[in-house]
Amino acid sequence: MSNENKKQNGKPHAKNAKGTALRLLGYIAKNYKFKFSIVCLCILITAATSVASSLFIKTVISDFIEPMLKSGSTDFLPLIRAIAWMAAIFAVGIVATYLYNLFMVYISQGILKDIRDEMFVKMQKFPIKYFDTNTYGDIMSRYTNDTDALELMLCQSIPQALSTIVSSIFVFVTMLTLSVYLTLIVIAFLCLSFFLTKFVGGKSRKYFIAQQLSIGKTTGYIEEMIKGQKVIKVFNHEDKNKEGFDKINEEFCHNATQANKYANIIMPIMVNLGHVQYAVLAVVGGLLTIFGSNNLCLTGFTLMNVGTIAAFMQLSKSFAGPIGQLSQQINSVIMALAGAERIFEMMDQEPEVDNGYVTLIKAKKDKKSGELVETDDNTGVWAWKHPHHDGTTTITQLKGDVRFFDVDFGYDKEKIVLHNISLYAKPGQKVAFVGATGAGKTTITNLINRFYDLADGKIRYDGININKIKKDDLRRSIGMILQDTNLFTGTIKENIRYGNLDATDEQIFEAARLANADDFIQRLPNGYDTMLESDGSNLSQGQRQLLSIARCAVANPPVMIMDEATSSIDTHTEKLVQEGMDALMKGRTVFVIAHRLSTVQNSNVIMVLEQGRIIEKGNHEDLIKQKGKYYQLYTGNLELE
Ligand SMILES: Nc1ncnc2c1ncn2[C@@H]1O[C@H](COP(=O)(O)OP(=O)(O)O)[C@@H](O)[C@H]1O
Ligand SMILES: [Mg+2]
């Protein structure tokens, strides 16, 4: 657990707040220039009106109230007129504030949408390895918590920070023109609060990253527990799980507490600092008025008097105020940048590279030459279009001939799990893999699909090195039926159509009949329009498998991989599923992995695997004659486990 933490904190990205912030700004610059210009303009207007209103106090005191007090005049009209002007300026300020907040909402929601889109599109291109090494909870929390944090920052913190910066500059310049001495005092307080914020904020940041990580971990754990409810109950694992959860939850609590503890100290410090500053200004201002009012060089460009002090104190408030808020927002910025870093880190994952240039095309026989040519018609004939370096292109019919030449492979470079695998499967042949769990059967089939890249050796498909084939096209030509069925929310018909989006209803029914699925579908209340919920939980495992066979049948691939497809099916349905699969296998090259040897007996060749090596190969009779591992397995002297 702490390992993961270390990993996260040790990465440079966790410290790259500046780069992350710049990258976020890049999103604004890309699509929201106009809206953002309006935001900037409105912020300028807001700052100007705020300074004007502070200065107005001086005008009211020095130009109206003091003269009126001296002269004893009762003519309030000029004062009322001035106040009316002020009200107008205030109104402009309010409208401008409303506008920039409104536009920021549009901008930030737009950016979040862009980011979510980008994450999703990029995620679909990640290699399988990414999903092997990242938990569901961690990936999910990037979509939810991290974007939430980002939303808070974009929607609130950025506009507020901008307005703080702009109005601070305005206020600062105005303060300087009023009194240099007093301004120096304000700067001294500012420096103090700056260092305090930086110190405390820095401490928080580390824990905010840890907190986000904890959220991911917690979600992942809960998800696992929800999925595994049955197993948990059967094994009475509730207490053990609670222990595991307590540990994660405690860590979460610790990180969140630390993060918020530091962040929450900032506010009281700032408020009290503000009070002290206010008092100091009043005292020094008073002294300056009494003793140094005529020395303009020292006090600024304006004569020090009660009006100036009142205006200055108001200004200092609108200087310290937003800066105090800024430190408040640091809380959310820290969190958002930590989140954004995690989002960007996910986006920056290397996508699956595809240098393939051989594509799958529809083909037909040219009547004159008898050779295959490309066509747009659905001829049912598929071919590989192979452009060569010399500018020529060859078209080879898709047959489903797969050959391995001395293939080595490891999920990690250091740990090779397949050694020297050589095999061939001619079109229409059935190749079976048997061997203990972990022998490498599934791994071999993952290589045909190029879910992973080989460490050494070569795989040829219809004579073409599979590295040259475009991954999409390669995968389209290979059907897969696995032990776990993955169905999606939608109707049965839609789920079967997943195999081939162009399939007509008639083709779907036909595929279902071929797969032996038609019978049970017909008996469902809504037939083919029955909605499937959460991975088809309203069906039995066998029925789900029949659907995935139908889905494969509709795709009509020349090569099929069946990995323990009947392993988790009750014996009653198994016969049905087996028949469906047999029907589907006809005329295709099939790689089949099965626990029960009876299902692979009729294979053209059976490969016996042990620890990543093929130790025996041949058909059933050959292997029985050899009296080796297969023979032992077959006669029951050795159990597959
Ligand atoms: N995604 C993976 N990442 C790392 N190692 C894996 C992965 N999948 C399988 N392995 C390892 O590769 C070996 C072969 O596994 P696998 O091909 O799944 O075996 P089989 O299908 O024969 O039961 C095992 O030692 C297993 O631990
Ligand atoms: Mg397996």
XYZ file of C-alpha atoms and ligand atoms in Angstrom:
669
model
C 0.000 0.000 0.000
C 2.674 2.455 1.040
C 4.485 1.287 -2.044
C 1.897 2.852 -4.258
C 2.121 6.022 -2.247
C 5.814 6.203 -2.646
C 5.509 5.587 -6.316
C 3.027 8.405 -6.682
C 4.913 10.894 -4.589
C 8.232 9.994 -6.111
C 7.116 10.877 -9.619
C 8.108 14.299 -10.852
C 4.574 15.076 -11.985
C 3.383 15.267 -8.395
C 5.530 18.322 -7.962
C 4.910 19.909 -11.278
C 2.132 22.262 -10.252
C 3.332 24.954 -12.621
C 3.381 22.696 -15.654
C -0.072 21.378 -14.808
C -1.460 24.877 -14.395
C 0.035 25.966 -17.704
C -1.422 22.945 -19.385
C -4.855 23.804 -18.023
C -4.449 27.321 -19.346
C -3.706 25.702 -22.688
C -7.257 24.348 -22.698
C -8.612 27.858 -22.217
C -6.384 29.218 -24.945
C -7.524 26.511 -27.346
C -11.277 26.957 -27.442
C -12.329 29.743 -25.151
C -10.295 32.775 -26.154
C -13.276 35.025 -26.770
C -15.179 34.091 -23.643
C -12.046 34.388 -21.606
C -11.332 37.883 -22.983
C -14.759 38.928 -21.763
C -13.954 37.455 -18.368
C -10.697 39.439 -18.238
C -12.450 42.634 -19.290
C -15.140 42.212 -16.655
C -12.503 41.523 -14.027
C -10.768 44.781 -14.967
C -14.052 46.650 -14.670
C -14.768 45.049 -11.318
C -11.345 46.011 -9.977
C -11.664 49.576 -11.227
C -15.094 50.054 -9.682
C -13.864 48.605 -6.389
C -10.954 51.115 -6.236
C -13.247 53.940 -7.246
C -15.642 53.116 -4.429
C -12.809 53.120 -1.860
C -11.485 56.422 -3.081
C -14.984 57.814 -2.875
C -14.816 57.692 0.928
C -11.964 60.195 0.744
C -13.945 62.422 -1.600
C -17.010 62.304 0.612
C -15.041 63.168 3.745
C -12.559 65.686 2.291
C -14.687 67.403 -0.366
C -18.172 67.298 1.136
C -18.398 66.473 4.830
C -15.366 68.439 6.099
C -16.265 71.633 4.109
C -19.889 71.292 5.214
C -18.819 70.889 8.827
C -16.607 73.988 8.504
C -19.170 76.155 6.684
C -22.244 74.761 8.420
C -23.996 74.525 5.040
C -27.168 72.454 4.740
C -27.094 72.035 0.936
C -27.043 68.241 0.578
C -27.698 68.195 -3.176
C -24.053 67.941 -4.399
C -23.447 65.133 -1.910
C -26.549 63.278 -3.050
C -25.530 63.698 -6.688
C -22.062 62.297 -5.957
C -23.607 59.366 -4.119
C -25.890 58.683 -7.105
C -22.822 58.520 -9.337
C -21.262 56.107 -6.921
C -24.339 53.913 -6.956
C -24.073 53.756 -10.742
C -20.425 52.701 -10.524
C -21.350 50.040 -7.980
C -24.043 48.729 -10.292
C -21.539 48.422 -13.124
C -19.223 46.548 -10.767
C -21.971 44.110 -9.805
C -22.949 43.425 -13.404
C -19.304 42.891 -14.353
C -18.826 40.467 -11.448
C -21.916 38.533 -12.421
C -20.809 38.360 -16.040
C -17.319 37.047 -15.419
C -18.618 34.407 -13.051
C -21.230 33.366 -15.567
C -18.740 33.114 -18.401
C -16.363 31.180 -16.224
C -19.091 28.604 -15.673
C -19.425 28.138 -19.436
C -15.674 27.948 -19.867
C -15.028 25.554 -17.007
C -17.876 23.187 -17.871
C -16.734 23.218 -21.476
C -13.175 22.417 -20.494
C -14.304 19.627 -18.200
C -16.294 18.121 -21.018
C -13.267 18.378 -23.305
C -11.087 16.754 -20.681
C -13.516 13.911 -20.026
C -13.824 13.319 -23.757
C -10.090 13.302 -24.170
C -9.647 10.926 -21.247
C -12.215 8.514 -22.638
C -10.869 8.580 -26.176
C -7.316 8.096 -24.940
C -8.335 5.392 -22.507
C -9.829 3.332 -25.319
C -6.430 3.358 -26.991
C -4.470 2.208 -23.969
C -2.829 -1.156 -24.313
C -4.296 -4.028 -22.283
C -1.262 -3.732 -20.049
C -2.566 -0.462 -18.623
C -5.670 -2.184 -17.345
C -3.584 -5.044 -15.974
C -1.602 -2.634 -13.842
C -4.173 -0.018 -12.778
C -7.101 -0.745 -10.534
C -10.646 0.005 -11.518
C -11.051 2.345 -8.545
C -7.996 4.343 -9.440
C -9.087 4.834 -13.041
C -12.624 5.688 -11.954
C -11.539 8.274 -9.429
C -9.743 10.149 -12.173
C -13.067 10.532 -13.946
C -14.987 11.507 -10.838
C -13.059 13.001 -7.907
C -10.245 14.492 -9.872
C -12.542 16.205 -12.340
C -14.700 17.429 -9.436
C -11.689 19.076 -7.870
C -10.836 20.564 -11.215
C -14.339 21.910 -11.602
C -14.136 23.714 -8.281
C -10.887 25.301 -9.285
C -11.905 26.351 -12.767
C -15.316 27.576 -11.704
C -14.280 29.447 -8.585
C -10.621 29.622 -7.837
C -9.306 30.790 -11.188
C -11.706 33.712 -11.655
C -11.282 34.709 -8.033
C -7.528 34.498 -8.239
C -7.503 36.557 -11.422
C -9.738 39.172 -9.914
C -7.527 39.208 -6.825
C -4.419 39.814 -8.883
C -5.952 42.574 -10.991
C -7.668 44.379 -8.153
C -4.532 44.065 -5.999
C -2.519 45.863 -8.663
C -5.144 48.601 -8.951
C -5.429 48.948 -5.198
C -1.680 48.867 -4.706
C -1.034 51.698 -7.130
C -3.806 53.737 -5.540
C -2.440 53.094 -2.076
C 1.012 54.236 -3.187
C -0.413 57.499 -4.431
C -2.109 57.982 -1.054
C 0.750 57.114 1.277
C 4.098 55.394 0.786
C 4.610 54.768 4.489
C 1.308 53.100 4.990
C 1.829 51.079 1.826
C 5.117 49.788 3.205
C 3.292 48.555 6.263
C 0.773 46.746 4.087
C 3.604 45.136 2.103
C 5.278 43.944 5.290
C 2.071 42.225 6.344
C 1.625 40.782 2.881
C 5.091 39.211 2.936
C 4.355 37.694 6.296
C 1.112 36.152 5.137
C 2.723 34.993 1.895
C 5.392 32.992 3.682
C 2.899 31.531 6.080
C 0.648 30.457 3.228
C 3.465 28.978 1.225
C 4.753 27.035 4.170
C 1.396 25.673 5.193
C 0.139 25.205 1.609
C 3.236 23.196 0.673
C 2.567 20.803 3.506
C -1.056 20.367 2.458
C -0.335 19.647 -1.158
C 1.528 16.451 -0.492
C -1.366 15.146 1.553
C -3.976 16.192 -0.970
C -2.298 13.989 -3.557
C -2.238 11.178 -1.026
C -5.901 11.856 -0.292
C -6.907 11.537 -3.962
C -4.993 8.284 -4.139
C -6.807 7.041 -1.058
C -10.167 7.838 -2.627
C -9.207 5.701 -5.605
C -8.099 2.872 -3.382
C -11.282 2.971 -1.326
C -13.495 2.959 -4.413
C -11.534 0.055 -5.866
C -11.829 -1.941 -2.676
C -15.548 -1.365 -2.361
C -16.118 -2.275 -5.996
C -14.256 -5.523 -5.498
C -16.297 -6.283 -2.401
C -19.583 -5.554 -4.138
C -18.702 -7.814 -7.040
C -17.507 -10.563 -4.772
C -20.449 -10.554 -2.362
C -21.344 -14.194 -2.968
C -17.818 -15.460 -2.545
C -17.370 -13.317 0.541
C -20.508 -14.714 2.131
C -19.657 -18.291 1.291
C -16.195 -18.039 2.791
C -17.360 -15.953 5.759
C -14.817 -13.361 4.847
C -16.750 -10.386 6.184
C -14.512 -9.760 9.174
C -11.339 -10.113 7.187
C -12.685 -7.673 4.614
C -13.651 -5.236 7.315
C -10.059 -5.373 8.535
C -8.801 -4.633 5.038
C -11.269 -1.815 4.683
C -10.364 -0.367 8.074
C -6.762 -0.178 7.016
C -7.545 1.660 3.788
C -10.119 3.845 5.465
C -7.724 4.786 8.230
C -5.088 5.788 5.730
C -7.704 7.804 3.845
C -8.738 9.520 7.066
C -5.131 10.266 7.974
C -4.328 11.801 4.599
C -7.537 13.809 4.482
C -7.029 15.043 8.026
C -3.471 16.099 7.361
C -4.443 17.792 4.112
C -7.311 19.717 5.625
C -5.611 20.392 8.930
C -2.941 22.460 7.269
C -5.320 24.056 4.838
C -7.687 25.044 7.610
C -5.016 26.718 9.740
C -4.478 29.284 7.011
C -7.799 31.050 7.413
C -7.664 32.036 11.105
C -4.066 33.154 10.730
C -4.974 35.427 7.853
C -8.006 36.915 9.562
C -6.066 37.806 12.680
C -3.188 39.162 10.683
C -5.713 41.423 8.944
C -6.980 42.771 12.278
C -3.482 43.584 13.470
C -2.691 45.313 10.198
C -5.831 47.424 10.459
C -4.903 48.652 13.915
C -1.310 49.428 12.941
C -2.489 51.413 9.921
C -4.896 53.476 11.995
C -2.221 54.365 14.550
C 0.533 55.165 12.034
C -1.911 57.060 9.787
C -3.028 59.159 12.722
C 0.563 59.915 13.687
C 1.402 60.866 10.101
C -1.571 63.236 9.959
C -0.538 64.943 13.151
C 3.220 65.170 12.604
C 4.110 64.846 8.961
C 1.181 66.150 6.984
C 3.174 68.687 5.024
C 5.970 66.416 3.887
C 4.571 65.102 0.606
C 7.812 63.339 -0.323
C 7.433 61.029 2.617
C 3.731 60.452 2.727
C 2.885 60.223 -0.968
C 1.212 62.495 -3.443
C -1.820 63.286 -1.376
C -2.051 65.308 1.774
C -2.545 63.079 4.790
C -5.839 63.794 6.508
C -8.770 61.934 7.970
C -10.290 61.373 4.521
C -7.049 59.842 3.226
C -6.700 57.558 6.222
C -10.297 56.381 5.885
C -9.846 55.695 2.156
C -6.511 53.989 2.740
C -7.882 51.705 5.393
C -10.734 50.760 3.112
C -8.224 50.090 0.315
C -5.980 48.037 2.564
C -8.998 45.922 3.346
C -9.775 45.356 -0.307
C -6.099 44.507 -0.703
C -5.763 42.111 2.215
C -9.298 40.783 1.783
C -8.922 39.133 -1.615
C -5.430 37.992 -0.745
C -6.849 36.395 2.370
C -9.417 34.709 0.129
C -6.634 33.652 -2.169
C -5.086 31.637 0.600
C -8.512 30.176 1.237
C -8.670 29.114 -2.379
C -5.231 27.616 -2.226
C -7.003 24.726 -0.579
C -9.023 24.028 -3.685
C -6.230 24.865 -6.092
C -3.884 22.441 -4.389
C -6.493 19.749 -4.635
C -7.375 20.566 -8.208
C -3.794 20.593 -9.395
C -3.181 17.281 -7.711
C -6.273 15.971 -9.505
C -5.310 17.530 -12.806
C -1.896 15.964 -12.528
C -3.481 12.567 -12.150
C -5.774 13.227 -15.102
C -2.909 14.362 -17.284
C -0.774 11.498 -16.119
C -3.485 9.142 -17.339
C -3.834 11.010 -20.614
C -0.097 10.876 -21.146
C -0.009 7.104 -21.016
C 1.527 5.718 -24.161
C -1.338 4.688 -26.419
C -1.184 1.350 -28.091
C 1.092 1.853 -31.061
C -0.016 0.510 -34.377
C 2.417 0.565 -37.234
C 0.342 -1.860 -39.215
C -0.311 -1.023 -42.835
C -1.819 -4.227 -44.171
C -5.577 -3.766 -44.173
C -8.599 -6.015 -44.459
C -10.776 -5.354 -47.496
C -13.814 -6.798 -49.184
C -12.778 -8.612 -52.325
C -14.137 -10.406 -55.358
C -12.658 -12.483 -58.144
C -11.959 -10.501 -61.285
C -13.807 -12.246 -64.101
C -11.031 -11.831 -66.659
C -7.811 -12.423 -64.762
C -9.309 -14.583 -62.036
C -7.399 -12.579 -59.454
C -8.838 -10.945 -56.372
C -9.717 -7.269 -56.585
C -11.085 -4.811 -54.053
C -14.812 -4.143 -54.063
C -17.432 -2.310 -52.035
C -19.965 -5.139 -52.356
C -20.597 -7.551 -49.528
C -19.197 -10.547 -51.354
C -18.410 -12.442 -48.176
C -14.839 -12.716 -49.429
C -12.229 -10.845 -47.407
C -8.643 -10.166 -48.335
C -5.481 -8.582 -47.015
C -4.348 -5.536 -48.922
C -0.609 -5.427 -48.610
C 1.241 -2.394 -50.002
C 4.940 -3.033 -50.616
C 7.964 -0.777 -50.550
C 8.338 -0.906 -54.322
C 4.908 0.668 -54.752
C 3.068 -2.506 -55.720
C 0.139 -3.886 -53.755
C -0.768 -7.510 -53.334
C -4.173 -8.798 -52.387
C -4.234 -12.112 -50.532
C -7.384 -13.862 -49.558
C -8.148 -14.035 -45.838
C -8.025 -17.701 -45.005
C -7.106 -17.998 -41.359
C -3.679 -19.578 -41.550
C -1.780 -18.834 -38.333
C 1.820 -19.782 -37.669
C 4.120 -19.153 -34.718
C 7.870 -19.160 -35.251
C 9.986 -19.453 -32.114
C 7.929 -17.030 -30.122
C 9.138 -15.846 -26.720
C 7.043 -13.604 -24.569
C 6.862 -12.140 -21.062
C 4.408 -9.695 -19.496
C 7.494 -8.219 -17.868
C 10.721 -8.141 -19.799
C 12.506 -9.880 -16.948
C 10.059 -12.733 -16.599
C 9.579 -14.739 -19.770
C 6.427 -16.874 -19.625
C 6.442 -18.394 -23.121
C 9.516 -20.066 -24.558
C 10.161 -21.053 -28.157
C 6.567 -21.520 -29.174
C 6.283 -22.793 -32.738
C 3.061 -24.035 -34.191
C 0.876 -23.832 -37.221
C -2.828 -23.871 -37.778
C -3.947 -24.296 -41.377
C -7.258 -22.784 -42.446
C -10.104 -24.749 -40.926
C -7.941 -26.631 -38.479
C -8.621 -26.946 -34.802
C -5.683 -26.489 -32.475
C -6.093 -27.256 -28.804
C -3.996 -26.224 -25.858
C -4.014 -28.251 -22.700
C -1.958 -27.840 -19.576
C -2.090 -26.766 -15.995
C -3.323 -23.353 -14.916
C -0.612 -20.808 -15.510
C 1.052 -22.882 -18.210
C 0.591 -20.059 -20.708
C -2.453 -21.140 -22.734
C -4.308 -17.847 -22.503
C -1.101 -15.954 -23.090
C -0.583 -17.629 -26.463
C -4.032 -16.569 -27.616
C -3.440 -13.009 -26.397
C -0.494 -12.802 -28.741
C -2.499 -13.727 -31.832
C -4.702 -10.707 -31.161
C -1.652 -8.556 -30.472
C -2.942 -7.601 -27.051
C 0.736 -7.772 -26.193
C 3.871 -7.586 -28.274
C 6.296 -10.450 -28.673
C 9.682 -10.428 -27.024
C 11.151 -12.535 -29.803
C 10.072 -14.611 -32.776
C 7.340 -14.073 -35.306
C 3.691 -14.797 -35.918
C 2.399 -14.987 -39.471
C -1.231 -14.745 -40.452
C -1.978 -15.885 -43.999
C 1.733 -15.519 -44.570
C 1.869 -11.919 -43.343
C 3.808 -10.930 -40.247
C 1.079 -9.831 -37.830
C 3.118 -6.773 -36.875
C 2.391 -5.454 -40.348
C -1.355 -5.870 -40.025
C -3.419 -2.983 -38.734
C -4.567 -3.962 -35.263
C -8.229 -3.137 -35.850
C -8.323 -5.302 -38.940
C -6.404 -8.114 -37.331
C -8.785 -8.170 -34.359
C -11.824 -7.937 -36.575
C -10.790 -11.170 -38.227
C -10.461 -13.059 -34.958
C -13.413 -14.035 -32.816
C -13.033 -14.659 -29.123
C -15.170 -16.522 -26.680
C -13.884 -16.426 -23.160
C -14.899 -17.827 -19.838
C -16.140 -14.422 -18.692
C -18.862 -13.088 -20.907
C -19.058 -9.363 -21.274
C -22.476 -8.136 -22.204
C -23.460 -4.501 -22.316
C -26.527 -2.598 -21.223
C -28.997 -2.838 -24.081
C -31.319 -5.361 -25.688
C -30.364 -8.892 -26.626
C -30.514 -7.926 -30.251
C -28.152 -5.015 -29.708
C -25.759 -7.230 -27.846
C -25.604 -9.734 -30.667
C -25.244 -6.939 -33.191
C -22.154 -5.824 -31.283
C -20.295 -8.399 -33.369
C -21.168 -6.689 -36.619
C -22.928 -3.360 -36.619
C -24.038 -3.821 -40.228
C -25.876 -7.061 -39.533
C -29.526 -7.205 -40.532
C -32.146 -8.544 -38.123
C -32.350 -11.683 -40.211
C -28.594 -12.249 -39.851
C -28.920 -11.800 -36.107
C -31.669 -14.399 -35.847
C -29.641 -16.746 -37.976
C -26.562 -16.293 -35.810
C -28.646 -16.938 -32.720
C -30.024 -20.116 -34.254
C -26.535 -21.271 -35.173
C -25.370 -20.596 -31.627
C -28.311 -22.519 -30.150
C -29.410 -19.297 -28.466
C -32.610 -18.762 -30.428
C -34.644 -21.150 -28.280
C -34.119 -19.481 -24.966
C -34.334 -15.968 -26.433
C -37.741 -16.769 -27.915
C -38.919 -17.877 -24.518
C -37.990 -14.590 -22.842
C -40.935 -12.226 -22.279
C -39.675 -9.682 -24.800
C -37.702 -12.046 -27.002
C -34.903 -10.345 -28.840
C -35.884 -6.998 -27.355
C -35.354 -8.093 -23.767
C -33.200 -5.563 -21.955
C -30.028 -6.862 -20.362
C -28.957 -5.249 -17.145
C -25.535 -4.994 -15.585
C -23.612 -7.516 -17.630
C -26.654 -9.649 -18.288
C -27.219 -10.593 -14.664
C -30.814 -11.484 -15.509
C -29.557 -14.456 -17.535
C -27.831 -17.657 -16.531
C -24.107 -18.060 -17.201
C -24.889 -20.573 -19.947
C -27.368 -18.222 -21.609
C -24.840 -15.421 -21.504
C -22.314 -17.692 -23.147
C -24.829 -18.612 -25.866
C -25.239 -14.898 -26.527
C -21.553 -14.336 -26.825
C -21.361 -17.228 -29.271
C -24.130 -15.639 -31.306
C -22.290 -12.333 -31.167
C -19.226 -14.047 -32.529
C -21.241 -15.842 -35.200
C -22.604 -12.585 -36.503
C -19.072 -11.252 -36.841
C -18.257 -14.352 -38.878
C -14.488 -14.334 -38.350
C -12.265 -16.915 -40.067
C -10.270 -17.455 -36.887
C -11.729 -18.227 -33.475
C -10.281 -18.367 -30.012
C -12.199 -20.225 -27.332
C -10.676 -19.962 -23.923
C -12.352 -22.165 -21.315
C -15.644 -21.105 -22.814
C -17.611 -23.878 -21.127
C -15.717 -23.909 -17.855
C -18.217 -22.046 -15.746
C -21.356 -23.474 -17.278
C -23.630 -25.996 -15.656
C -23.561 -29.430 -17.235
C -27.139 -29.111 -18.395
C -26.432 -26.083 -20.573
C -22.953 -27.204 -21.467
C -24.177 -29.591 -24.118
C -26.165 -26.772 -25.687
C -23.206 -24.420 -25.598
C -20.865 -27.076 -26.923
C -23.203 -27.685 -29.863
C -23.365 -23.969 -30.506
C -19.624 -23.732 -30.490
C -19.194 -26.763 -32.712
C -21.542 -25.200 -35.239
C -19.601 -21.982 -35.069
C -16.235 -23.700 -35.447
C -17.106 -25.329 -38.745
C -14.836 -24.136 -41.532
C -12.826 -21.866 -39.255
C -9.381 -22.000 -37.804
C -9.941 -22.525 -34.113
C -7.711 -22.272 -31.089
C -9.430 -23.957 -28.232
C -8.497 -24.172 -24.607
C -10.539 -26.507 -22.471
C -10.320 -28.199 -19.169
C -12.264 -31.222 -20.227
C -10.154 -33.282 -22.594
C -13.259 -34.715 -24.244
C -13.906 -31.328 -25.862
C -10.505 -31.222 -27.540
C -10.137 -34.843 -28.563
C -11.258 -34.222 -32.103
C -8.712 -31.432 -32.653
C -6.278 -31.656 -35.552
C -3.487 -31.038 -33.142
C -3.250 -30.870 -29.380
C -0.424 -28.922 -27.755
C 0.460 -29.869 -24.228
C 1.941 -26.900 -22.421
C 4.033 -26.872 -19.324
C 5.529 -23.749 -17.834
C 5.395 -21.850 -21.074
C 6.813 -24.605 -23.250
C 5.127 -26.992 -25.667
C 6.183 -30.373 -24.348
C 4.056 -32.602 -26.563
C 2.128 -32.104 -29.750
C 0.126 -34.274 -32.074
C -3.406 -35.517 -32.487
C -5.191 -37.511 -29.845
C -4.066 -40.900 -31.123
C -0.431 -39.822 -31.483
C -0.359 -38.435 -27.989
C -1.959 -41.502 -26.493
C 0.660 -43.640 -28.225
C 3.444 -41.429 -26.893
C 2.340 -42.316 -23.377
C 3.519 -38.946 -22.080
C 1.799 -36.189 -20.117
C -1.299 -36.217 -22.277
C -1.685 -39.929 -21.824
C -1.433 -39.493 -18.073
C -3.980 -36.736 -18.147
C -6.295 -38.738 -20.320
C -6.140 -41.880 -18.287
C -6.727 -39.888 -15.160
C -3.330 -40.498 -13.623
C -2.717 -36.796 -13.628
C -5.144 -34.068 -12.714
C -5.256 -30.760 -14.525
C -4.982 -28.067 -11.946
N -1.674 -9.821 -17.298
C -0.637 -10.495 -16.810
N 0.421 -9.842 -16.298
C 1.478 -10.541 -15.809
N 1.573 -11.867 -15.810
C 0.541 -12.578 -16.289
C -0.616 -11.928 -16.825
N -1.475 -12.888 -17.248
C -0.872 -14.058 -16.992
N 0.333 -13.898 -16.418
C 1.284 -14.950 -16.039
O 1.627 -15.664 -17.194
C 1.663 -17.064 -16.955
C 0.724 -17.764 -17.916
O -0.613 -17.397 -17.627
P -1.843 -17.815 -18.532
O -1.460 -17.721 -19.950
O -3.005 -17.021 -18.098
O -2.029 -19.314 -18.109
P -3.198 -20.322 -18.481
O -4.151 -19.656 -19.395
O -2.492 -21.468 -19.092
O -3.806 -20.715 -17.202
C 1.301 -17.251 -15.505
O 2.525 -17.437 -14.806
C 0.645 -15.975 -15.114
O 0.951 -15.690 -13.786
Mg -6.157 -19.184 -19.062
